[in-house]
Amino acid sequence: MEEYDLRDVSYEKWGQPYASQWDLMDDLFAWMDLRLYLFYEHHQWLGPKNDMRNMLGLVVSREEFEHNLMQAAQLGLAAQLEEEEAAQLAASQDAVRSRLGKTGEDFPLLQLFRRCGLDEFEQECVILTYAAALDRKYEKLFAYLQDDITQKAPTTALAVQLFLPLERTVEEYLSRFSRRDRFTALFDQERLSAGQLVLQAPVLEFLSTGTVAPLPGLRLFDGARERPGGPLVIGQETARRLDLLFQEPGERVICLTGGPGTGKRFQVEHLMSRSRQSCLFAELDGERPEERAREGVLIARLTGACLCFGHMERRDADGKLLPPEERLLQDILDLEPTHEKVFFLSQLPIRAQFRRLAVELDIPDPAEEERIRLFRSFLGAAALEDGLTVEELAAKFRFSPRQIELACRQAVGLAGLEGEGTISSREMHQCCYRQVVHKLGDLASRVRPAYGWDDVVMPEDQKRLLQHACGHIKFQHKVYYDWGFDRKITYGRGLSILFAGAPGTGKTMCAQVIANELNMEMYKINISQIVSKYIGETEKNLQAVFAEAKRSNCVLFFDECDAIFGKRSEVKDAHDRNANVEVAYLLQQIEEHDGVCIMATNLIGNIDAAFMRRITYVVHFPFPDAAMREEIFRRTMPAQAPLSDDIDWGFLAEKFELSGGHIKNIVLSAAFLAALEGEDIGMSHLLRAAVGELKKNEIVVVREELREYADLLDGGQEA
């Protein structure tokens, strides 16, 4: 080099520690530049005396062709160096090693070398490719040395020639790049298959920053710096067992199973926080879970984190959730995660055989006492309005911890936006129902409660019984847990109510009143979609109804329930046997259901006796007498409806012996008649509507029976 002198490593700082990774890279750049120049000097045809007539492979001259034929196969650089050149290269390496020996800080580059277990050749390959990513000057150098203007990245052949140790063969070291190991995993696999060395994006990011930012489905949780989203309110026993498993030496596969939102990942985050370690959470619910798992293993290896894989379940053609495939789980372990402990999170039990010791911990849905603690914790200092308690919320909503957290956060946030000091009952319930995900709408129709206690006209005894039934939910915690009945009553804690009475006596209306009082959603079961002529289908549909009802935390309403709750009969053929099985199965489901179930029947005599034993409350709806009918007429009429002064409510109630359902039809029909005629609602409209309602039921009213009001019928209309 007559005209230019290469920059040397910092010999004047021999034995001094490196202040930063960039300080280290400055010396490595100088060492790399020297090695590249020596390779250039000893290149077969691109040495300092070459006149560039070959134009880097665009033109092959006759002299170059003959020269290459005469040369022996290309050797590694170390075998071609003269003694003085080898000494110069060794001196630069010794200077770097000397300073590294005094450096206490663990730079990302050094962490990568150690965590991936790279030997000297592999380390030099990483330095080569990292230098190429940091300084664009190397693109031209590599293109020149590789005799290809388009080849801007170092190739495996160039790396072998640059770093091949003495007395080793090119073939031996080229074969290293065809393996699947921790070294080759650092490079872009598509480029590597083409013989090019390009570091993967997470590797470059780690080398530059010491960490890796979150990627889709991949997030690094640093237990030494981060804190979980909240305190560990429940699950202390699971946390204790996790601590023991994590502290035990040796490789372990720790499988955490439980429903969605039960806190599987939350438990792992708390474990990492307690042990002050990091964990890479990988969600494998994408289209290519194997690729995401491979990327997750790489990032965990770079950062020294343990691995936690979730969302590995799959679904069949019918949408049924299936456990993770054993092949996927074993492929993950075959990638050789660095940390001894690997976590698998699944909603379903994992049935797989691993070459590592596997331990499975089930995280059950929180019990009522635990749900109470969760509601209190997430509500914090926020106050609930009078009459609403966390005990009532925990009894109604069998939520996972995640659902409780989201519901409370929304309720607290909305109350703050509205400037309210307390959270109203309706607002709290609405926030809770926003967390409910179910498919009950496929098997039932939602009924929006529109009635309250003021709309109910029935004897006081029956009304008190309905209010008593509502208290069964509101004070469930006090009775079962504060008073100790949970130890005596281990199942069948749900509320089941049977409404019996003639059509139109207010059974559906009272079901809505109860749903309104409890601030719960109500679903009316479509019997036609439940009962099937095929054996086993009815039971399957019933199971789906009660399973979805448990998720929806709603009131189930079976109208005309005697169609499926009928008496069991003597078995004479297969049809009788199947019908009895359906009734027996339904009785079992009713008894085990922990929610609110309301049934209505017009024919209580047809209900199976065993079913009556399982009912919490039976409310009989009597046919309304004249006083009750008058009250129903008055309460059905809205306060803002324009009324004429000629309405005789007592006469209407006494003359027309109808149920509340018929009275509702009469009042509504009279309102439309008055609107059509542009008048206030009067006695004439109510009489005509009443006569029309009776005609529907083929009941004849004689004009004389209407006494002084007979002339109010249009044109002497015959009744």
XYZ file of C-alpha atoms in Angstrom, residues 42-539:
498
model
C -3.531 -12.436 -2.272
C -6.596 -12.834 -4.467
C -6.060 -15.003 -7.541
C -6.800 -12.304 -10.088
C -7.886 -9.193 -8.239
C -4.614 -8.265 -6.654
C -3.082 -4.761 -6.535
C -1.484 -5.205 -10.003
C -4.743 -6.080 -11.755
C -5.691 -3.490 -14.403
C -9.459 -4.163 -14.028
C -9.794 -5.213 -17.651
C -12.141 -7.991 -16.536
C -14.569 -5.359 -15.154
C -15.576 -7.459 -12.173
C -16.944 -10.367 -14.093
C -18.745 -8.407 -16.760
C -15.936 -9.279 -19.173
C -13.614 -12.280 -18.815
C -10.359 -11.593 -20.636
C -8.240 -14.318 -22.197
C -5.441 -13.579 -19.746
C -7.788 -13.974 -16.741
C -9.202 -17.219 -18.110
C -5.759 -18.730 -18.634
C -4.534 -17.394 -15.279
C -7.391 -19.059 -13.406
C -6.792 -22.366 -15.141
C -3.177 -22.305 -14.096
C -3.916 -21.472 -10.415
C -4.584 -24.073 -7.778
C -7.892 -24.150 -5.939
C -8.486 -21.110 -3.723
C -7.135 -21.612 -0.207
C -8.085 -19.920 3.012
C -6.436 -16.570 3.725
C -4.407 -17.947 6.654
C -2.628 -20.412 4.360
C -1.541 -17.633 1.945
C -0.207 -15.046 4.391
C 3.463 -14.291 4.651
C 5.034 -14.425 8.097
C 5.037 -10.651 8.541
C 1.392 -10.350 7.461
C 0.296 -13.139 9.783
C 2.088 -11.461 12.684
C 0.401 -8.130 11.917
C -3.025 -9.772 11.868
C -2.307 -11.682 15.078
C -1.144 -8.495 16.812
C -4.423 -6.741 16.017
C -6.388 -9.699 17.373
C -4.283 -9.769 20.560
C -4.904 -6.064 21.104
C -8.662 -6.601 20.898
C -8.541 -9.614 23.238
C -6.432 -7.681 25.738
C -8.937 -4.865 25.951
C -11.875 -7.291 26.129
C -10.187 -9.011 29.060
C -10.315 -5.745 30.992
C -13.882 -4.873 29.950
C -16.428 -5.598 32.624
C -19.500 -4.548 30.681
C -21.335 -7.274 28.762
C -22.058 -5.734 25.349
C -24.877 -7.193 23.208
C -22.310 -8.593 20.743
C -20.542 -10.466 23.533
C -23.870 -11.638 24.974
C -24.782 -13.075 21.592
C -21.480 -14.947 21.355
C -21.953 -16.456 24.811
C -25.667 -17.291 24.648
C -25.417 -18.878 21.223
C -22.227 -20.759 22.121
C -20.315 -19.566 19.021
C -16.739 -20.661 18.332
C -14.093 -18.339 16.877
C -15.011 -18.963 13.230
C -18.716 -18.357 13.917
C -17.976 -15.190 15.880
C -15.904 -13.832 12.981
C -18.761 -14.543 10.558
C -21.157 -12.552 12.775
C -18.675 -9.658 12.999
C -18.311 -9.676 9.205
C -22.071 -9.505 8.578
C -22.685 -6.988 11.367
C -19.965 -4.715 9.986
C -21.645 -4.929 6.576
C -24.924 -3.785 8.126
C -23.291 -0.851 9.967
C -21.096 0.558 7.187
C -22.204 0.751 3.551
C -18.598 0.880 2.342
C -18.409 -2.887 2.665
C -21.025 -3.378 -0.032
C -18.587 -2.236 -2.748
C -15.724 -4.136 -1.181
C -17.686 -7.401 -1.146
C -18.908 -6.867 -4.704
C -15.318 -6.322 -5.838
C -13.860 -9.256 -3.917
C -16.631 -11.592 -5.093
C -16.301 -10.458 -8.716
C -20.014 -9.588 -8.928
C -21.334 -6.022 -8.821
C -24.744 -7.297 -7.579
C -23.261 -9.342 -4.723
C -23.249 -6.717 -1.959
C -23.540 -9.128 0.969
C -20.741 -11.487 1.986
C -21.196 -15.036 0.779
C -20.517 -18.209 2.695
C -17.581 -18.890 0.346
C -16.011 -15.490 1.108
C -16.476 -16.004 4.866
C -14.785 -19.411 4.703
C -11.860 -18.037 2.697
C -11.443 -15.119 5.118
C -11.609 -17.098 8.367
C -10.630 -20.686 7.504
C -8.161 -21.927 10.177
C -4.870 -23.436 9.103
C -4.881 -27.104 8.103
C -8.687 -27.196 7.763
C -10.584 -27.700 4.514
C -12.956 -25.351 2.727
C -15.489 -28.162 2.291
C -15.592 -28.822 6.032
C -16.419 -25.229 6.914
C -18.803 -24.625 4.026
C -20.871 -27.539 5.319
C -21.448 -25.618 8.558
C -23.890 -23.332 6.760
C -26.125 -26.229 5.732
C -26.873 -27.200 9.331
C -29.886 -26.143 11.400
C -28.313 -24.949 14.635
C -27.940 -21.883 16.819
C -25.330 -20.378 14.512
C -27.217 -20.600 11.216
C -30.446 -19.474 12.956
C -28.866 -15.993 13.216
C -29.052 -15.492 9.445
C -31.903 -14.886 7.064
C -32.766 -18.415 5.950
C -33.832 -17.524 2.419
C -30.627 -15.571 1.766
C -28.554 -18.274 3.441
C -29.968 -20.925 1.113
C -28.658 -18.732 -1.746
C -25.208 -18.666 -0.134
C -25.450 -15.112 1.281
C -24.841 -14.064 4.886
C -27.396 -11.520 6.126
C -28.311 -11.277 9.802
C -31.980 -11.559 10.693
C -33.738 -8.345 11.693
C -34.150 -9.305 15.398
C -30.429 -10.114 15.570
C -29.493 -6.718 14.155
C -31.897 -4.993 16.533
C -30.483 -6.841 19.532
C -26.883 -6.091 18.557
C -27.708 -2.406 18.263
C -30.027 -1.934 21.273
C -29.536 -4.921 23.564
C -33.196 -5.915 23.315
C -35.929 -6.640 20.773
C -39.069 -4.527 20.454
C -42.471 -6.280 20.440
C -43.398 -7.959 17.181
C -46.787 -9.347 16.095
C -47.456 -12.222 18.482
C -44.090 -11.789 20.252
C -43.430 -9.704 23.356
C -40.528 -9.675 25.777
C -41.418 -9.211 29.459
C -38.494 -8.134 31.644
C -39.270 -9.133 35.219
C -36.385 -7.065 36.565
C -37.759 -3.810 35.128
C -41.451 -4.338 34.395
C -44.312 -5.101 36.714
C -47.418 -7.165 35.925
C -50.650 -5.338 35.206
C -51.908 -5.744 38.764
C -51.455 -7.571 42.058
C -51.865 -11.327 42.354
C -55.211 -11.199 44.139
C -55.980 -14.924 43.758
C -54.074 -18.053 42.759
C -51.458 -17.937 45.511
C -51.256 -21.740 45.640
C -50.570 -21.892 41.901
C -47.885 -19.210 42.346
C -46.250 -21.231 45.135
C -46.104 -24.365 42.977
C -44.698 -22.388 40.061
C -41.927 -21.040 42.290
C -40.952 -24.569 43.292
C -40.953 -25.823 39.707
C -38.963 -22.850 38.452
C -36.296 -23.192 41.121
C -35.767 -26.920 40.573
C -32.663 -27.632 38.465
C -33.028 -29.358 35.126
C -35.148 -28.987 32.037
C -38.892 -28.715 32.544
C -41.935 -28.224 30.356
C -44.517 -26.432 32.509
C -48.034 -26.647 31.073
C -50.599 -24.203 32.446
C -54.160 -25.063 31.455
C -57.407 -23.204 32.081
C -60.124 -21.249 30.342
C -59.543 -17.951 28.569
C -58.804 -15.082 30.925
C -58.130 -17.285 33.976
C -54.691 -15.721 34.435
C -52.241 -18.214 32.936
C -50.017 -15.566 31.398
C -50.550 -13.322 34.423
C -49.133 -16.052 36.665
C -46.037 -16.370 34.465
C -45.517 -12.593 34.517
C -45.645 -12.590 38.316
C -43.225 -15.527 38.400
C -40.783 -13.589 36.221
C -41.195 -10.521 38.416
C -40.495 -12.503 41.587
C -37.433 -14.179 40.071
C -36.350 -10.964 38.261
C -35.953 -12.794 34.969
C -37.281 -12.135 31.482
C -39.702 -14.181 29.422
C -40.591 -14.120 25.741
C -44.354 -14.555 25.246
C -45.153 -16.044 21.839
C -48.751 -16.315 20.586
C -49.010 -19.083 17.969
C -52.478 -18.303 16.624
C -51.312 -17.036 13.236
C -51.185 -18.794 9.890
C -47.597 -20.009 10.315
C -47.098 -20.949 13.958
C -43.845 -22.824 13.224
C -42.169 -19.689 11.850
C -43.325 -17.568 14.790
C -42.107 -20.233 17.203
C -38.711 -20.281 15.484
C -38.500 -16.495 15.693
C -39.525 -16.601 19.344
C -36.833 -19.147 20.195
C -34.242 -16.944 18.455
C -35.262 -13.794 20.359
C -35.346 -15.681 23.664
C -31.867 -17.029 22.951
C -30.525 -13.562 22.160
C -32.021 -11.965 25.261
C -31.463 -14.883 27.643
C -35.202 -15.099 28.306
C -37.249 -18.178 28.995
C -40.094 -19.021 26.636
C -43.857 -19.033 27.089
C -46.078 -20.169 24.209
C -49.821 -19.541 24.118
C -52.824 -19.666 21.785
C -51.688 -22.995 20.365
C -55.149 -24.544 20.199
C -56.751 -25.314 16.857
C -60.313 -25.784 15.670
C -61.890 -28.525 13.609
C -64.265 -28.059 10.696
C -67.205 -27.534 13.097
C -65.355 -24.857 15.046
C -64.744 -27.108 18.065
C -61.639 -26.227 20.049
C -58.933 -28.906 19.974
C -55.787 -29.214 22.119
C -52.394 -28.206 20.656
C -50.828 -30.627 18.204
C -48.083 -32.759 19.686
C -45.997 -32.252 16.542
C -45.971 -28.459 16.996
C -44.984 -28.743 20.651
C -42.173 -31.175 19.902
C -40.910 -29.022 17.015
C -40.597 -26.120 19.471
C -38.504 -28.211 21.849
C -36.379 -29.461 18.948
C -35.345 -25.842 18.344
C -33.341 -26.175 21.578
C -34.558 -23.250 23.685
C -31.676 -21.916 25.766
C -33.529 -21.652 29.062
C -34.214 -24.830 31.001
C -37.871 -23.953 31.596
C -40.421 -23.720 28.772
C -44.062 -22.761 29.418
C -47.003 -23.977 27.332
C -50.367 -22.252 27.927
C -53.535 -23.971 26.765
C -57.274 -23.797 27.360
C -57.451 -27.602 27.120
C -55.330 -30.300 28.779
C -52.171 -31.029 26.787
C -51.929 -34.696 25.828
C -48.400 -35.077 24.496
C -45.246 -37.060 25.203
C -42.157 -34.884 25.600
C -38.501 -35.766 25.798
C -38.322 -33.257 28.646
C -39.994 -33.771 31.999
C -43.456 -32.173 31.773
C -45.624 -30.876 34.626
C -49.219 -29.707 34.138
C -50.932 -27.190 36.419
C -54.628 -26.485 35.992
C -55.892 -22.978 36.757
C -59.627 -23.305 37.466
C -62.210 -20.600 37.026
C -62.268 -18.409 40.140
C -64.679 -19.398 42.874
C -67.212 -16.895 44.168
C -65.019 -15.805 47.089
C -62.153 -15.199 44.645
C -64.411 -13.225 42.300
C -65.384 -11.002 45.223
C -61.720 -10.256 45.944
C -61.126 -9.524 42.255
C -64.061 -7.109 42.017
C -62.862 -5.297 45.133
C -59.299 -5.098 43.887
C -60.130 -3.798 40.410
C -62.785 -1.346 41.596
C -60.265 0.098 44.032
C -61.535 3.222 45.734
C -64.558 3.543 43.408
C -67.885 3.316 45.224
C -70.972 1.406 44.114
C -74.412 2.901 44.512
C -76.530 1.846 47.470
C -78.072 -1.570 47.036
C -75.318 -2.923 44.771
C -72.514 -4.988 46.288
C -69.498 -6.837 44.952
C -71.021 -9.983 46.501
C -74.050 -9.645 44.226
C -71.851 -9.050 41.171
C -69.709 -12.081 41.983
C -72.807 -14.247 42.373
C -74.302 -13.148 39.057
C -71.215 -13.055 36.859
C -69.037 -16.165 36.870
C -66.273 -14.220 35.169
C -62.626 -14.921 34.617
C -60.138 -12.502 36.238
C -59.584 -10.816 32.880
C -63.308 -10.201 32.361
C -63.668 -8.766 35.868
C -60.707 -6.470 35.303
C -62.065 -5.118 32.012
C -65.578 -4.645 33.381
C -64.319 -2.730 36.432
C -61.956 -0.560 34.402
C -64.739 0.412 32.018
C -67.169 1.170 34.850
C -64.638 3.279 36.748
C -63.654 5.100 33.562
C -67.239 5.876 32.553
C -68.113 7.112 36.029
C -65.072 9.395 35.923
C -65.999 10.793 32.500
C -69.518 11.568 33.687
C -68.217 13.175 36.876
C -70.115 10.758 39.066
C -68.814 9.873 42.498
C -70.389 6.430 42.469
C -70.942 3.722 39.864
C -74.620 3.081 39.212
C -76.013 -0.438 39.238
C -77.188 -0.259 35.645
C -73.857 1.079 34.406
C -71.919 -1.600 36.289
C -74.103 -4.350 34.881
C -73.810 -2.985 31.358
C -70.019 -3.001 31.636
C -70.150 -6.577 32.874
C -72.334 -7.725 29.999
C -69.925 -6.138 27.509
C -67.412 -8.801 28.583
C -69.801 -11.667 27.870
C -69.110 -13.719 24.749
C -71.599 -16.486 23.992
C -73.623 -18.104 21.218
C -76.929 -18.218 23.029
C -78.493 -16.136 20.281
C -78.331 -19.207 18.016
C -80.572 -21.187 20.361
C -82.699 -18.482 21.959
C -84.014 -14.984 21.376
C -83.092 -12.104 23.625
C -85.919 -10.362 25.454
C -85.246 -6.814 26.601
C -86.979 -6.379 29.992
C -89.468 -3.533 29.828
C -91.462 -3.963 33.044
C -90.935 -3.151 36.718
C -92.727 -3.900 39.962
C -95.173 -1.037 39.377
C -96.457 -2.816 36.280
C -97.288 -6.030 38.143
C -100.917 -6.549 39.170
C -101.280 -9.763 41.176
C -102.068 -10.853 44.744
C -99.599 -9.604 47.331
C -98.589 -13.122 48.385
C -97.403 -13.998 44.877
C -95.691 -10.627 44.511
C -93.760 -11.131 47.759
C -92.749 -14.592 46.560
C -91.272 -13.053 43.400
C -89.349 -10.496 45.463
C -88.162 -13.312 47.720
C -86.860 -15.115 44.622
C -84.849 -12.043 43.612
C -83.255 -12.008 47.049
C -81.996 -15.529 46.352
C -79.454 -13.977 43.974
C -78.794 -10.721 45.808
C -77.988 -12.419 49.122
C -76.490 -15.612 47.794
C -73.048 -14.852 49.213
C -74.345 -14.053 52.692
C -76.333 -17.284 52.954
C -73.875 -19.681 51.381
C -70.549 -18.261 52.571
C -71.130 -15.963 55.546
C -73.638 -18.369 57.116
C -71.832 -21.550 56.062
C -74.459 -23.127 53.810
C -71.797 -23.716 51.132
C -70.596 -26.696 53.184
C -74.085 -28.167 53.331
C -75.242 -27.400 49.788
C -72.473 -28.415 47.397
C -74.424 -28.207 44.143
C -77.728 -26.974 42.806
C -77.252 -23.415 44.051
C -78.989 -21.842 41.103
C -82.386 -20.142 41.133
C -85.192 -22.004 39.341
C -88.719 -20.591 39.267
C -91.865 -22.126 37.811
C -94.699 -19.823 36.751
C -98.041 -21.630 36.452
C -101.226 -20.039 35.235
C -103.639 -19.505 32.381
C -102.485 -17.758 29.206
C -102.192 -13.973 29.501
C -101.971 -13.880 33.303
C -98.549 -12.183 33.274
C -95.993 -15.009 33.371
C -93.721 -13.575 30.670
C -94.167 -10.100 32.085
C -93.030 -11.197 35.554
C -90.029 -12.960 34.061
C -89.010 -9.597 32.610
C -89.626 -7.924 35.977
C -87.212 -10.340 37.662
C -84.588 -9.832 34.937
C -85.026 -6.068 35.303
C -84.772 -6.201 39.092
C -81.568 -8.258 38.889
C -80.177 -6.150 36.011
C -79.614 -9.337 34.025
C -80.114 -10.104 30.358
C -82.932 -12.497 29.513
C -83.109 -15.099 26.756
C -86.276 -16.917 25.761
C -85.568 -20.479 24.684
C -87.054 -21.475 21.354
C -88.485 -24.921 22.096
C -88.754 -25.725 18.393
C -84.986 -25.385 18.037
C -84.307 -27.544 21.091
C -86.560 -30.549 20.617
C -85.484 -32.882 17.835
C -86.918 -36.096 16.461
C -83.435 -37.581 16.250
C -82.242 -39.576 19.227
C -79.666 -37.686 21.276
C -80.099 -34.360 19.480
C -82.432 -32.871 22.094
C -79.933 -33.632 24.869
